[in-house]
PDB file of C-alpha atoms in Angstrom:
ATOM      1  CA  UNK A 146      -4.998  27.618  -1.290  1.00 48.00           C
ATOM      2  CA  UNK A 147      -8.429  27.126  -4.137  1.00 49.00           C
ATOM      3  CA  UNK A 148      -8.462  24.433  -6.597  1.00 51.00           C
ATOM      4  CA  UNK A 149      -9.585  26.042  -9.467  1.00 44.00           C
ATOM      5  CA  UNK A 150      -9.421  23.359 -11.735  1.00 48.00           C
ATOM      6  CA  UNK A 151      -8.917  19.336 -11.965  1.00 46.00           C
ATOM      7  CA  UNK A 152      -6.380  17.845 -14.659  1.00 44.00           C
ATOM      8  CA  UNK A 153      -6.565  14.361 -15.554  1.00 43.00           C
ATOM      9  CA  UNK A 154      -3.563  12.758 -17.149  1.00 40.00           C
ATOM     10  CA  UNK A 155      -3.865   9.732 -18.618  1.00 37.00           C
ATOM     11  CA  UNK A 156      -1.062   7.555 -17.111  1.00 35.00           C
ATOM     12  CA  UNK A 157       1.400   5.635 -14.446  1.00 33.00           C
ATOM     13  CA  UNK A 158       4.209   6.397 -12.055  1.00 35.00           C
ATOM     14  CA  UNK A 159       6.048   4.693  -9.427  1.00 39.00           C
ATOM     15  CA  UNK A 160       6.073   7.060  -6.616  1.00 40.00           C
ATOM     16  CA  UNK A 161       8.909   7.385  -4.146  1.00 43.00           C
ATOM     17  CA  UNK A 162       8.846   8.728  -0.837  1.00 43.00           C
ATOM     18  CA  UNK A 163      11.546  11.157  -0.345  1.00 46.00           C
ATOM     19  CA  UNK A 164      13.135  11.668   3.174  1.00 48.00           C
ATOM     20  CA  UNK A 165      15.258  14.249   1.806  1.00 49.00           C
ATOM     21  CA  UNK A 166      15.726  17.053   4.962  1.00 52.00           C
ATOM     22  CA  UNK A 167      14.177  20.662   4.320  1.00 54.00           C
ATOM     23  CA  UNK A 168      15.467  22.193   7.148  1.00 52.00           C
ATOM     24  CA  UNK A 169      19.615  23.395   5.033  1.00 54.00           C
ATOM     25  CA  UNK A 170      21.626  22.198   7.516  1.00 55.00           C
ATOM     26  CA  UNK A 171      24.531  20.822   6.992  1.00 67.00           C
ATOM     27  CA  UNK A 172      24.829  18.040   9.826  1.00 76.00           C
ATOM     28  CA  UNK A 173      22.806  14.814   9.186  1.00 80.00           C
ATOM     29  CA  UNK A 174      20.083  14.061  11.348  1.00 88.00           C
ATOM     30  CA  UNK A 175      20.587  10.419  11.175  1.00 91.00           C
ATOM     31  CA  UNK A 176      22.136   7.491   8.776  1.00 93.00           C
ATOM     32  CA  UNK A 177      18.841   8.260   6.396  1.00 96.00           C
ATOM     33  CA  UNK A 178      18.826  11.939   5.932  1.00 92.00           C
ATOM     34  CA  UNK A 179      19.487  12.731   3.103  1.00 92.00           C
ATOM     35  CA  UNK A 180      18.164  11.047   0.215  1.00 95.00           C
ATOM     36  CA  UNK A 181      13.959   8.340  -0.396  1.00 96.00           C
ATOM     37  CA  UNK A 182      12.704   5.811   0.924  1.00 97.00           C
ATOM     38  CA  UNK A 183      11.213   2.819  -1.542  1.00 97.00           C
ATOM     39  CA  UNK A 184       8.864   1.071   0.108  1.00 96.00           C
ATOM     40  CA  UNK A 185       8.800  -3.142  -1.042  1.00 96.00           C
ATOM     41  CA  UNK A 186       4.954  -4.461  -0.811  1.00 96.00           C
ATOM     42  CA  UNK A 187       6.300  -8.203   0.569  1.00 94.00           C
ATOM     43  CA  UNK A 188       3.522 -10.132   0.858  1.00 91.00           C
ATOM     44  CA  UNK A 189       1.903 -12.335   3.904  1.00 88.00           C
ATOM     45  CA  UNK A 190       5.738 -13.274   5.036  1.00 89.00           C
ATOM     46  CA  UNK A 191       6.101  -8.815   5.372  1.00 93.00           C
ATOM     47  CA  UNK A 192       7.847  -5.975   3.258  1.00 96.00           C
ATOM     48  CA  UNK A 193      10.053  -3.739   3.474  1.00 97.00           C
ATOM     49  CA  UNK A 194      11.795  -0.353   3.310  1.00 97.00           C
ATOM     50  CA  UNK A 195      15.133   0.376   1.771  1.00 98.00           C
ATOM     51  CA  UNK A 196      16.909   3.906   1.444  1.00 98.00           C
ATOM     52  CA  UNK A 197      18.800   5.056  -1.787  1.00 97.00           C
ATOM     53  CA  UNK A 198      21.083   7.460  -0.693  1.00 96.00           C
ATOM     54  CA  UNK A 199      20.764  11.467  -2.923  1.00 95.00           C
ATOM     55  CA  UNK A 200      23.904  10.820  -4.105  1.00 94.00           C
ATOM     56  CA  UNK A 201      23.076   7.155  -6.722  1.00 95.00           C
ATOM     57  CA  UNK A 202      25.139   5.131  -4.691  1.00 95.00           C
ATOM     58  CA  UNK A 203      24.695   4.534  -0.424  1.00 95.00           C
ATOM     59  CA  UNK A 204      21.696   2.604  -1.016  1.00 97.00           C
ATOM     60  CA  UNK A 205      20.381   0.004   1.954  1.00 97.00           C
ATOM     61  CA  UNK A 206      17.733  -2.552   2.127  1.00 96.00           C
ATOM     62  CA  UNK A 207      15.605  -3.492   4.942  1.00 97.00           C
ATOM     63  CA  UNK A 208      16.333  -0.360   7.082  1.00 98.00           C
ATOM     64  CA  UNK A 209      12.943  -1.155   9.315  1.00 98.00           C
ATOM     65  CA  UNK A 210      14.680  -4.127  10.000  1.00 97.00           C
ATOM     66  CA  UNK A 211      18.101  -3.006  10.504  1.00 97.00           C
ATOM     67  CA  UNK A 212      17.264  -0.642  13.110  1.00 98.00           C
ATOM     68  CA  UNK A 213      14.458  -2.584  14.773  1.00 98.00           C
ATOM     69  CA  UNK A 214      15.741  -6.000  15.074  1.00 96.00           C
ATOM     70  CA  UNK A 215      13.089  -8.839  16.148  1.00 94.00           C
ATOM     71  CA  UNK A 216      10.386  -6.250  14.624  1.00 96.00           C
ATOM     72  CA  UNK A 217       8.537  -6.582  11.950  1.00 94.00           C
ATOM     73  CA  UNK A 218       7.130  -3.829   9.847  1.00 96.00           C
ATOM     74  CA  UNK A 219       4.118  -6.147   9.016  1.00 97.00           C
ATOM     75  CA  UNK A 220       2.719  -8.169   5.744  1.00 96.00           C
ATOM     76  CA  UNK A 221       1.732  -5.589   2.491  1.00 97.00           C
ATOM     77  CA  UNK A 222       3.538  -2.400   3.807  1.00 97.00           C
ATOM     78  CA  UNK A 223       1.198   0.397   1.811  1.00 96.00           C
ATOM     79  CA  UNK A 224       2.465   4.261   2.480  1.00 97.00           C
ATOM     80  CA  UNK A 225       4.387   5.800   3.916  1.00 98.00           C
ATOM     81  CA  UNK A 226       3.850   9.015   5.317  1.00 98.00           C
ATOM     82  CA  UNK A 227       5.833  11.966   7.292  1.00 98.00           C
ATOM     83  CA  UNK A 228       5.343  14.755   9.562  1.00 97.00           C
ATOM     84  CA  UNK A 229       7.852  16.711  11.542  1.00 96.00           C
ATOM     85  CA  UNK A 230      10.498  14.236  12.190  1.00 97.00           C
ATOM     86  CA  UNK A 231       8.347  11.320  12.475  1.00 98.00           C
ATOM     87  CA  UNK A 232       7.949   8.752   9.222  1.00 98.00           C
ATOM     88  CA  UNK A 233       4.262   6.838   9.479  1.00 98.00           C
ATOM     89  CA  UNK A 234       4.813   3.247   7.191  1.00 98.00           C
ATOM     90  CA  UNK A 235       1.480   1.772   6.495  1.00 98.00           C
ATOM     91  CA  UNK A 236       1.618  -2.264   6.776  1.00 98.00           C
ATOM     92  CA  UNK A 237      -1.931  -3.306   4.882  1.00 96.00           C
ATOM     93  CA  UNK A 238      -2.165  -6.527   6.138  1.00 96.00           C
ATOM     94  CA  UNK A 239      -1.789  -6.396   9.708  1.00 97.00           C
ATOM     95  CA  UNK A 240      -3.522  -3.291  10.072  1.00 97.00           C
ATOM     96  CA  UNK A 241      -0.975  -1.575  11.922  1.00 98.00           C
ATOM     97  CA  UNK A 242       0.775   2.010  11.267  1.00 98.00           C
ATOM     98  CA  UNK A 243       4.882   1.788  12.795  1.00 98.00           C
ATOM     99  CA  UNK A 244       6.392   5.490  13.996  1.00 98.00           C
ATOM    100  CA  UNK A 245       9.687   5.621  13.019  1.00 98.00           C
ATOM    101  CA  UNK A 246      11.710   8.472  13.405  1.00 98.00           C
ATOM    102  CA  UNK A 247      12.860   9.809  10.216  1.00 97.00           C
ATOM    103  CA  UNK A 248      16.377  10.491  10.011  1.00 97.00           C
ATOM    104  CA  UNK A 249      17.167   6.515  12.287  1.00 98.00           C
ATOM    105  CA  UNK A 250      14.122   4.629  11.392  1.00 98.00           C
ATOM    106  CA  UNK A 251      13.976   3.914  15.159  1.00 98.00           C
ATOM    107  CA  UNK A 252      10.388   2.774  15.239  1.00 98.00           C
ATOM    108  CA  UNK A 253       9.035   4.843  17.980  1.00 98.00           C
ATOM    109  CA  UNK A 254       5.535   3.514  18.728  1.00 98.00           C
ATOM    110  CA  UNK A 255       2.586   1.685  16.875  1.00 98.00           C
ATOM    111  CA  UNK A 256      -1.437   2.085  15.844  1.00 98.00           C
ATOM    112  CA  UNK A 257      -2.195  -0.729  15.812  1.00 97.00           C
ATOM    113  CA  UNK A 258      -6.482  -0.310  16.942  1.00 97.00           C
ATOM    114  CA  UNK A 259      -9.352   1.334  14.920  1.00 97.00           C
ATOM    115  CA  UNK A 260      -7.356   0.329  11.462  1.00 98.00           C
ATOM    116  CA  UNK A 261      -8.824  -1.900   8.763  1.00 97.00           C
ATOM    117  CA  UNK A 262      -7.268  -2.605   6.458  1.00 96.00           C
ATOM    118  CA  UNK A 263      -5.644   1.023   6.343  1.00 98.00           C
ATOM    119  CA  UNK A 264      -4.462   1.983   2.774  1.00 97.00           C
ATOM    120  CA  UNK A 265      -2.151   5.926   2.793  1.00 98.00           C
ATOM    121  CA  UNK A 266      -2.175   8.868   4.978  1.00 98.00           C
ATOM    122  CA  UNK A 267      -2.005  12.805   5.121  1.00 98.00           C
ATOM    123  CA  UNK A 268      -1.165  14.673   7.504  1.00 98.00           C
ATOM    124  CA  UNK A 269      -3.267  18.408   9.109  1.00 96.00           C
ATOM    125  CA  UNK A 270      -2.550  20.163  12.483  1.00 96.00           C
ATOM    126  CA  UNK A 271      -1.857  17.161  14.330  1.00 97.00           C
ATOM    127  CA  UNK A 272      -3.612  14.450  12.831  1.00 98.00           C
ATOM    128  CA  UNK A 273      -3.301  12.041  10.772  1.00 98.00           C
ATOM    129  CA  UNK A 274      -5.951  10.917   7.690  1.00 98.00           C
ATOM    130  CA  UNK A 275      -6.279   7.706   6.632  1.00 98.00           C
ATOM    131  CA  UNK A 276      -7.877   5.914   4.312  1.00 98.00           C
ATOM    132  CA  UNK A 277      -9.044   2.250   5.156  1.00 97.00           C
ATOM    133  CA  UNK A 278     -10.317  -0.329   3.106  1.00 94.00           C
ATOM    134  CA  UNK A 279     -12.391  -1.945   6.069  1.00 92.00           C
ATOM    135  CA  UNK A 280     -13.975  -5.066   3.588  1.00 85.00           C
ATOM    136  CA  UNK A 281     -12.900  -5.918  -0.264  1.00 76.00           C
ATOM    137  CA  UNK A 282     -16.206  -6.278  -2.572  1.00 67.00           C
ATOM    138  CA  UNK A 283     -15.021 -10.599  -2.417  1.00 62.00           C
ATOM    139  CA  UNK A 284     -14.772 -11.182   1.029  1.00 66.00           C
ATOM    140  CA  UNK A 285     -17.905  -9.495   1.645  1.00 72.00           C
ATOM    141  CA  UNK A 286     -20.274  -8.726  -1.838  1.00 67.00           C
ATOM    142  CA  UNK A 287     -23.063  -6.267   0.187  1.00 65.00           C
ATOM    143  CA  UNK A 288     -21.288  -3.883   0.929  1.00 69.00           C
ATOM    144  CA  UNK A 289     -18.041  -4.710   0.355  1.00 68.00           C
ATOM    145  CA  UNK A 290     -17.517  -1.390  -1.513  1.00 81.00           C
ATOM    146  CA  UNK A 291     -19.471   0.970   0.275  1.00 88.00           C
ATOM    147  CA  UNK A 292     -17.846   0.571   4.147  1.00 93.00           C
ATOM    148  CA  UNK A 293     -14.759   2.283   3.373  1.00 95.00           C
ATOM    149  CA  UNK A 294     -13.762   4.733   6.393  1.00 97.00           C
ATOM    150  CA  UNK A 295     -11.443   8.026   7.187  1.00 98.00           C
ATOM    151  CA  UNK A 296      -9.751   6.572  10.091  1.00 98.00           C
ATOM    152  CA  UNK A 297      -8.424   9.898  12.503  1.00 98.00           C
ATOM    153  CA  UNK A 298      -5.405   9.831  14.281  1.00 98.00           C
ATOM    154  CA  UNK A 299      -4.528  12.752  17.233  1.00 98.00           C
ATOM    155  CA  UNK A 300      -0.371  12.464  16.713  1.00 98.00           C
ATOM    156  CA  UNK A 301       0.123  13.066  19.717  1.00 97.00           C
ATOM    157  CA  UNK A 302      -1.438   9.965  21.394  1.00 98.00           C
ATOM    158  CA  UNK A 303      -1.023   7.267  18.212  1.00 98.00           C
ATOM    159  CA  UNK A 304      -4.545   7.040  18.798  1.00 98.00           C
ATOM    160  CA  UNK A 305      -7.693   6.552  15.951  1.00 98.00           C
ATOM    161  CA  UNK A 306      -9.922   9.572  17.534  1.00 97.00           C
ATOM    162  CA  UNK A 307     -12.863   8.738  15.039  1.00 97.00           C
ATOM    163  CA  UNK A 308     -13.709   7.815  12.072  1.00 97.00           C
ATOM    164  CA  UNK A 309     -15.664   9.434   8.445  1.00 97.00           C
ATOM    165  CA  UNK A 310     -17.536   6.712   6.708  1.00 97.00           C
ATOM    166  CA  UNK A 311     -17.513   7.277   3.076  1.00 96.00           C
ATOM    167  CA  UNK A 312     -19.949   5.470   1.726  1.00 93.00           C
ATOM    168  CA  UNK A 313     -17.929   4.231  -1.314  1.00 92.00           C
ATOM    169  CA  UNK A 314     -14.403   2.237  -1.853  1.00 91.00           C
ATOM    170  CA  UNK A 315     -11.679   4.925  -0.396  1.00 92.00           C
ATOM    171  CA  UNK A 316      -7.927   4.449  -1.656  1.00 94.00           C
ATOM    172  CA  UNK A 317      -5.407   7.411  -2.402  1.00 96.00           C
ATOM    173  CA  UNK A 318      -5.731  10.030  -0.496  1.00 97.00           C
ATOM    174  CA  UNK A 319      -4.489  13.967  -1.236  1.00 97.00           C
ATOM    175  CA  UNK A 320      -4.262  16.857   0.910  1.00 97.00           C
ATOM    176  CA  UNK A 321      -5.364  20.635   0.343  1.00 96.00           C
ATOM    177  CA  UNK A 322      -6.391  23.216   2.869  1.00 95.00           C
ATOM    178  CA  UNK A 323      -9.165  22.169   4.386  1.00 96.00           C
ATOM    179  CA  UNK A 324     -10.547  19.689   2.089  1.00 97.00           C
ATOM    180  CA  UNK A 325      -9.027  15.284   1.880  1.00 98.00           C
ATOM    181  CA  UNK A 326      -9.224  14.519  -1.797  1.00 97.00           C
ATOM    182  CA  UNK A 327      -9.634  10.704  -1.662  1.00 97.00           C
ATOM    183  CA  UNK A 328      -9.336   8.736  -5.261  1.00 95.00           C
ATOM    184  CA  UNK A 329     -12.745   6.093  -5.138  1.00 90.00           C
ATOM    185  CA  UNK A 330     -10.754   3.658  -8.006  1.00 80.00           C
ATOM    186  CA  UNK A 331     -13.210   0.705  -9.011  1.00 76.00           C
ATOM    187  CA  UNK A 332     -16.175   0.785 -10.926  1.00 74.00           C
ATOM    188  CA  UNK A 333     -16.195   5.125  -9.865  1.00 85.00           C
ATOM    189  CA  UNK A 334     -15.520   7.817 -12.272  1.00 89.00           C
ATOM    190  CA  UNK A 335     -15.464   9.981  -8.655  1.00 92.00           C
ATOM    191  CA  UNK A 336     -13.021  11.775  -6.829  1.00 95.00           C
ATOM    192  CA  UNK A 337     -14.404  12.126  -3.137  1.00 96.00           C
ATOM    193  CA  UNK A 338     -14.220  15.073  -1.174  1.00 97.00           C
ATOM    194  CA  UNK A 339     -14.623  15.623   2.752  1.00 98.00           C
ATOM    195  CA  UNK A 340     -13.991  18.539   4.532  1.00 97.00           C
ATOM    196  CA  UNK A 341     -12.078  18.060   7.685  1.00 97.00           C
ATOM    197  CA  UNK A 342     -13.143  20.298   9.459  1.00 96.00           C
ATOM    198  CA  UNK A 343     -17.413  19.094   9.330  1.00 96.00           C
ATOM    199  CA  UNK A 344     -15.958  15.401   8.715  1.00 95.00           C
ATOM    200  CA  UNK A 345     -18.640  15.373   5.981  1.00 96.00           C
ATOM    201  CA  UNK A 346     -18.007  14.393   2.391  1.00 97.00           C
ATOM    202  CA  UNK A 347     -19.341  17.409  -0.051  1.00 97.00           C
ATOM    203  CA  UNK A 348     -19.785  16.787  -3.618  1.00 96.00           C
ATOM    204  CA  UNK A 349     -17.667  14.772  -5.645  1.00 95.00           C
ATOM    205  CA  UNK A 350     -15.472  15.486  -8.369  1.00 95.00           C
ATOM    206  CA  UNK A 351     -16.082  13.758 -12.138  1.00 94.00           C
ATOM    207  CA  UNK A 352     -12.523  13.232 -13.294  1.00 92.00           C
ATOM    208  CA  UNK A 353     -13.340   9.234 -15.397  1.00 85.00           C
ATOM    209  CA  UNK A 354     -13.453   6.068 -14.286  1.00 86.00           C
ATOM    210  CA  UNK A 355     -10.425   4.488 -12.556  1.00 85.00           C
ATOM    211  CA  UNK A 356      -9.198   6.990 -10.938  1.00 88.00           C
ATOM    212  CA  UNK A 357      -5.345   6.711  -8.785  1.00 87.00           C
ATOM    213  CA  UNK A 358      -2.815   8.472  -7.669  1.00 90.00           C
ATOM    214  CA  UNK A 359      -3.088  12.602  -7.508  1.00 94.00           C
ATOM    215  CA  UNK A 360      -1.126  15.902  -6.853  1.00 95.00           C
ATOM    216  CA  UNK A 361      -2.243  19.077  -5.299  1.00 94.00           C
ATOM    217  CA  UNK A 362       0.470  22.181  -7.821  1.00 94.00           C
ATOM    218  CA  UNK A 363      -0.268  25.404  -7.953  1.00 92.00           C
ATOM    219  CA  UNK A 364      -3.819  24.894  -7.014  1.00 91.00           C
ATOM    220  CA  UNK A 365      -4.676  21.915  -9.421  1.00 94.00           C
ATOM    221  CA  UNK A 366      -5.627  19.041  -8.966  1.00 95.00           C
ATOM    222  CA  UNK A 367      -3.689  16.417 -11.192  1.00 95.00           C
ATOM    223  CA  UNK A 368      -5.960  12.685 -11.010  1.00 94.00           C
ATOM    224  CA  UNK A 369      -3.951   9.977 -12.876  1.00 90.00           C
ATOM    225  CA  UNK A 370      -6.344   7.334 -14.448  1.00 83.00           C
TER     226      UNK A 370
END
């Protein structure tokens, strides 16, 4: 699908990652089949994931802790993304991605190498593309705004196989066709464009300052600032 235009929308909203089963089967696949996961960032002591059922009555706190006693999801939970029956919970403060069954939330694996302050992820053809903030500007003024990268993860092995240097800051990420669209939120009016085939940066899109959340629908990229 070709992006025909970019629409900039000036408002903010809270995002809940849906875990609703899309295959229309009546049989439940687990305790967290029909509803949404709510990511609670937490602090240096750790974050948590809550579950709200489609009936808006069922509510469970800290489903990761309940299903994986003795294991911590990590510090500063940042994002959760999905691929088939798996969910990937990013803990940016711990440099880890927890791989769980999206219906039972049982831990399957941890991705713990090749990540430096991971932020947001998307999936295409067995690969995950995860933005990494690397060092922040306050910690490293010389390179903190230019050392961010996208980690390319082989989901068959749960290993980072390569990285795409961005020479910019990176935050939110969406996928459309073979292109990654990445917001560069600080002191920039651009959305970065990465070709997943060539793993190269393409001409960025000018949208206005402080771009944040994005959504693609019917060939239009909506950018919130």
